[in-house]
CSV table of C-alpha atoms and ligand atoms in Angstrom, one decimal:
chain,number,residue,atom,x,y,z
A,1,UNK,CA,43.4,137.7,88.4
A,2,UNK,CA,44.5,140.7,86.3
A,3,UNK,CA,46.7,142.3,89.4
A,4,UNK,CA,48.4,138.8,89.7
A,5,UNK,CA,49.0,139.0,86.3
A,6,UNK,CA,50.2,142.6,86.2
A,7,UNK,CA,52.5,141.9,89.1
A,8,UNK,CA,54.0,139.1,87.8
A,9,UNK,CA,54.8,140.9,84.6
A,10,UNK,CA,57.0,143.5,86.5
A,11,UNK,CA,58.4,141.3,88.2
A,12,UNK,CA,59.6,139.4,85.6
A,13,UNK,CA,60.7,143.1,84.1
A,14,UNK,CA,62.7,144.0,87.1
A,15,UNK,CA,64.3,140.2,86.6
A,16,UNK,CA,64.9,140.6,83.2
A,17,UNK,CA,66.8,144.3,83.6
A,18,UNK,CA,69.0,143.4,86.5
A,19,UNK,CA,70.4,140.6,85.1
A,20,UNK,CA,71.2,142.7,81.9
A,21,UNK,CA,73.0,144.6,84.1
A,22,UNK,CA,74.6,141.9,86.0
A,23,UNK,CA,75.9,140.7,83.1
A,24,UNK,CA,77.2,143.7,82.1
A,25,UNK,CA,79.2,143.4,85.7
A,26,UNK,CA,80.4,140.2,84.6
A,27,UNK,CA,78.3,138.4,86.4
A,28,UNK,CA,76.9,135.0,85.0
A,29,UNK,CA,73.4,136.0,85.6
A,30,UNK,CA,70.0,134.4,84.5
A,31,UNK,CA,66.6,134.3,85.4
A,32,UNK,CA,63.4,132.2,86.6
A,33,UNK,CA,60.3,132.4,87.1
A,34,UNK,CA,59.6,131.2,90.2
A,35,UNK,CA,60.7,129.2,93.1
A,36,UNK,CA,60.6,125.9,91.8
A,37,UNK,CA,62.5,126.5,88.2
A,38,UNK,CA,65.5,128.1,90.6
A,39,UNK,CA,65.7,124.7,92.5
A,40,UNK,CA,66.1,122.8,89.1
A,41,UNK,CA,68.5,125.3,87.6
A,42,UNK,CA,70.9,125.6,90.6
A,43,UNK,CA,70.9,121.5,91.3
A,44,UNK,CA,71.5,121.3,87.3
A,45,UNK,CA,74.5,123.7,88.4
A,46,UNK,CA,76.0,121.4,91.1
A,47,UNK,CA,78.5,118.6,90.1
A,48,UNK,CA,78.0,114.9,91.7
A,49,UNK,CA,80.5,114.6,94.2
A,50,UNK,CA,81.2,118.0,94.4
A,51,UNK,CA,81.4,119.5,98.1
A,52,UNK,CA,78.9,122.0,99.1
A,53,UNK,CA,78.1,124.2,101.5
A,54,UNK,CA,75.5,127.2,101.8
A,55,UNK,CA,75.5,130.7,103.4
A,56,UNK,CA,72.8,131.5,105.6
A,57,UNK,CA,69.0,132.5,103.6
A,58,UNK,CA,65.8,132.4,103.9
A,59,UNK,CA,65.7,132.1,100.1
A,60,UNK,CA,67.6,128.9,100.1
A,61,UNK,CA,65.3,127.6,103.0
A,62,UNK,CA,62.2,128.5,101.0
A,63,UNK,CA,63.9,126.2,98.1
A,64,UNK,CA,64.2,123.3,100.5
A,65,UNK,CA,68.0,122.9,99.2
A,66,UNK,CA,69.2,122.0,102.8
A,67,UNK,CA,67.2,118.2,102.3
A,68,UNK,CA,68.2,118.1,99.0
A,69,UNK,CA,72.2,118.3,99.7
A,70,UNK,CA,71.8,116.0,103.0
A,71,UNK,CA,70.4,113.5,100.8
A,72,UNK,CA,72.4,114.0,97.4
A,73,UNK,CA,75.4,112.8,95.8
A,74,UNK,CA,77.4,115.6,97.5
A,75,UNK,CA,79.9,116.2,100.0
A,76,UNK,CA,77.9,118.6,102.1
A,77,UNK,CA,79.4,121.2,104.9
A,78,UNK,CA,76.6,120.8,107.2
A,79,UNK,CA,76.3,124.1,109.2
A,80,UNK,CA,72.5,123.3,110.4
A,81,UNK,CA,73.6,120.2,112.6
A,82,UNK,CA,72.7,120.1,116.2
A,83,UNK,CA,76.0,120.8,117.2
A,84,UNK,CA,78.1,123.5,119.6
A,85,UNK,CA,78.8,126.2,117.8
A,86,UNK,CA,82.1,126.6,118.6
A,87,UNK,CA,84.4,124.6,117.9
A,88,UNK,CA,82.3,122.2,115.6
A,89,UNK,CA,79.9,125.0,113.4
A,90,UNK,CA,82.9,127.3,113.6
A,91,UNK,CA,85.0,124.5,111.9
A,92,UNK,CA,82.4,123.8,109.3
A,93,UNK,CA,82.4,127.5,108.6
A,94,UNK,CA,86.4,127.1,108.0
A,95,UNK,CA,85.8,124.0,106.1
A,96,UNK,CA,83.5,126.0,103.9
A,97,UNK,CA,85.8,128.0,102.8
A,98,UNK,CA,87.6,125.6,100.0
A,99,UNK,CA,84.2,123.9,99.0
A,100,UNK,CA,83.7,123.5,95.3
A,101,UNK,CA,80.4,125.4,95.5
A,102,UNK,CA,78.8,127.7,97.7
A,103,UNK,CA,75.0,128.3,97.6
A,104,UNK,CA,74.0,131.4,99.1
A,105,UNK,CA,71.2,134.5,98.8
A,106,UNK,CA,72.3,138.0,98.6
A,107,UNK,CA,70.7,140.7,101.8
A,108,UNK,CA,70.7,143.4,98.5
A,109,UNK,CA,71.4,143.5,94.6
A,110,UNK,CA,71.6,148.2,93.5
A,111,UNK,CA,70.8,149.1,90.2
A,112,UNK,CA,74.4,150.0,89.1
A,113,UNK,CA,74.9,145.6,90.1
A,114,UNK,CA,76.5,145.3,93.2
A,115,UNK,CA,75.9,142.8,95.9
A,116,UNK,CA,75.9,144.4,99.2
A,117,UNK,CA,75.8,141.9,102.4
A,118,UNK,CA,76.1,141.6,106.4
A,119,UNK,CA,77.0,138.6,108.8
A,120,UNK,CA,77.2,138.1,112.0
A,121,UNK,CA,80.4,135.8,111.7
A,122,UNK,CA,82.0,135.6,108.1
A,123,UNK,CA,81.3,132.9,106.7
A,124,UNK,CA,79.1,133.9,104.1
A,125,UNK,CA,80.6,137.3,103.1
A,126,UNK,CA,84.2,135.9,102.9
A,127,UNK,CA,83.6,132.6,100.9
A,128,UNK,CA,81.5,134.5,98.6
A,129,UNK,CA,84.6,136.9,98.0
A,130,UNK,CA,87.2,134.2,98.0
A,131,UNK,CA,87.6,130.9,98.8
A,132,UNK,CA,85.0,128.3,97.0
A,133,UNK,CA,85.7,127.9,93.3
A,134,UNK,CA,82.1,128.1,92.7
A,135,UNK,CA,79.8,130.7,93.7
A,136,UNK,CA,75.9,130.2,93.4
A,137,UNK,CA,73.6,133.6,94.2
A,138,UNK,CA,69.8,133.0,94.4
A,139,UNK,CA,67.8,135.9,94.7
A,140,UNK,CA,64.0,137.4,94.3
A,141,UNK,CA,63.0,140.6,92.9
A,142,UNK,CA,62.9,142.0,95.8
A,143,UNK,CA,66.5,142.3,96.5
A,144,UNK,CA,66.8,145.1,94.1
A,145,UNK,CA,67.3,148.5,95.5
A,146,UNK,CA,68.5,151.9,93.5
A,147,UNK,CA,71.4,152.2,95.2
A,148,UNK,CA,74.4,151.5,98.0
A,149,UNK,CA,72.5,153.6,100.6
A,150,UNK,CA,69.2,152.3,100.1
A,151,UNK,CA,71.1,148.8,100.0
A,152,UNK,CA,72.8,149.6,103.8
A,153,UNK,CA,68.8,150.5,104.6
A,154,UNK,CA,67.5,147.4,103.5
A,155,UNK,CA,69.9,145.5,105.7
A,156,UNK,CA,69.1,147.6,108.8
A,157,UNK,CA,65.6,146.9,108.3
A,158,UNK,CA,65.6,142.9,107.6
A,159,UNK,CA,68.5,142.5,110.4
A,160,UNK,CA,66.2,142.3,113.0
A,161,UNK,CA,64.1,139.5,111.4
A,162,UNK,CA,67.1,137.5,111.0
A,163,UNK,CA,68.6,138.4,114.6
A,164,UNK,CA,65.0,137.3,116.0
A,165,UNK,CA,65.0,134.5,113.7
A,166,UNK,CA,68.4,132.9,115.0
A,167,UNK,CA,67.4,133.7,118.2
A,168,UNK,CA,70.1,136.1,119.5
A,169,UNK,CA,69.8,138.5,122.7
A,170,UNK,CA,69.8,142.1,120.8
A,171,UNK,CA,68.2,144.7,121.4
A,172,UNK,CA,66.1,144.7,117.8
A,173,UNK,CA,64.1,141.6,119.0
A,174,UNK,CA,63.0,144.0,121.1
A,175,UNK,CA,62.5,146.9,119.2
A,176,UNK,CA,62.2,145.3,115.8
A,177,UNK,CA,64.0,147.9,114.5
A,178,UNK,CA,68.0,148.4,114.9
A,179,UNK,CA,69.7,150.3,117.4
A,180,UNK,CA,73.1,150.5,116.5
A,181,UNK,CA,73.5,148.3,119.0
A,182,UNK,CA,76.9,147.0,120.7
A,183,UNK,CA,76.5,143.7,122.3
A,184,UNK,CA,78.0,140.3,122.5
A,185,UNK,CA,75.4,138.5,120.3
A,186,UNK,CA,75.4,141.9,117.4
A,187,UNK,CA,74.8,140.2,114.1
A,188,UNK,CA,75.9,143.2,112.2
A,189,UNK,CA,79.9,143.1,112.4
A,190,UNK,CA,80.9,142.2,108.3
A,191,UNK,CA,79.7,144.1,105.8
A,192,UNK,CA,80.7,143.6,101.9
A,193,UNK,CA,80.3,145.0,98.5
A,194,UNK,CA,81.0,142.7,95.5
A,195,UNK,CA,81.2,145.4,92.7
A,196,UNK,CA,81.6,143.1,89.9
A,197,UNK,CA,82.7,139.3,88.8
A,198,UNK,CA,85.6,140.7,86.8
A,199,UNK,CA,88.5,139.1,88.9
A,200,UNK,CA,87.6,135.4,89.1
A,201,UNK,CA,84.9,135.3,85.6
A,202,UNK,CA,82.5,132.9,85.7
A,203,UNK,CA,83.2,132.2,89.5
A,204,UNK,CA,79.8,133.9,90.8
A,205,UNK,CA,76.8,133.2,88.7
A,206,UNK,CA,73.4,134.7,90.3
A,207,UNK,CA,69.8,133.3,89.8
A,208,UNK,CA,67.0,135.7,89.6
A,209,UNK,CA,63.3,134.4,90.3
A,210,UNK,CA,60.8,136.8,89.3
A,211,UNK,CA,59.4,136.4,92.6
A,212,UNK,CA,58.9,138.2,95.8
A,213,UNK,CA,61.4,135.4,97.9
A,214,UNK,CA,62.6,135.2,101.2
A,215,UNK,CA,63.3,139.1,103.0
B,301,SF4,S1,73.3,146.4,114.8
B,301,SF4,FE1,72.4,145.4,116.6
B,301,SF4,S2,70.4,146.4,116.8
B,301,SF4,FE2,71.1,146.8,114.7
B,301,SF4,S3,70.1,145.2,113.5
B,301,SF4,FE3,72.2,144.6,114.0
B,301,SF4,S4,72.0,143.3,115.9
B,301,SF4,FE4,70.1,144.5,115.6
């Protein structure tokens, strides 16, 4: 199908551009082609015996990585076990923090190469700034906004998935759009912007799949 084929081929543009440009940000950036190449590429990535754990992403889910690292040679911070959230998740979300690696999505990737990103609790925005010595991004084409703005938009708009998906009492599972809103169960409350991988180089290395993945 020629519009297949013509989308595929910008997609794989806009891959090949950002990671230029994440590169330039000093970044360890590359790209795939699609969903499957990404799964090889980041478990190539990951040491045996290493310990793990993963941010919160659709992206990730679509990769079936969660089975893979229950059933690997790794030491894996479970934080999808059937277990209260606090005290046990909330630990696993400490624990996280000093993992080797941490496999995570991005909510938004601008044009100039920063990584913009909300949780509801921390633990995937902070370890992602500091913490594990190992930082793996995986992330489609359609992360890529122009700019910081449109990159604040793009999380108000997906929030509302993810607060439905998760299943919290907000007022967007409502609405399906957000409200601003200011209750308990908000999953809106940390925002960051990683403006480059200067610091730590070679810490966060980001995996592009010329694909349409996750929201
Ligand atoms: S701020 Fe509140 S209403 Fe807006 S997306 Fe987040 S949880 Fe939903």
């Amino acid at each position: 199908m020629i519009i297949d084929k013509m989308k595929a081929w910008k997609n794989l543009c806009k891959a090949k551009d950002i990671v230029a440009i994440l590169n330039r940000k000093h970044f360890q950036a590359s790209y795939v082609e699609n969903i499957e190449e990404a799964k090889k590429k980041v478990l190539g990535m990951l040491e045996e015996g290493a310990s793990v754990a993963i941010g919160g992403s659709t992206t990730l889910s679509e990769m079936g990585l969660v089975e893979i690292l229950r059933n690997g040679n790794y030491k894996f911070f479970d934080r999808y076990q059937d277990l209260p959230f606090d005290p046990d998740i909330v630990d696993i979300h400490r624990k996280s923090l000093t993992a080797d690696f941490l496999l995570t999505g991005t909510n938004a990737i601008t044009k100039k190469g920063e990584l913009v990103n909300t949780d509801c609790t921390g633990n995937r925005v902070a370890p992602m700034i500091f913490g594990p010595k190992n930082v793996i991004i995986v992330a489609g084409v359609n992360k890529i906004v122009d700019c910081l703005e449109d990159a604040f938009q793009r999380i108000r708009e997906i929030a509302p998935m993810n607060s439905k998906r998760i299943k919290h009492e907000t007022p967007c599972t409502e609405t399906g759009f957000c409200v601003d809103c200011d209750c308990k169960k908000r999953i809106c409350n940390f925002t960051t912007i990683i403006h480059n991988g200067i610091k730590f180089e070679g810490r966060i290395r980001i995996v592009i799949i010329a694909e349409e993945i996750g929201y």
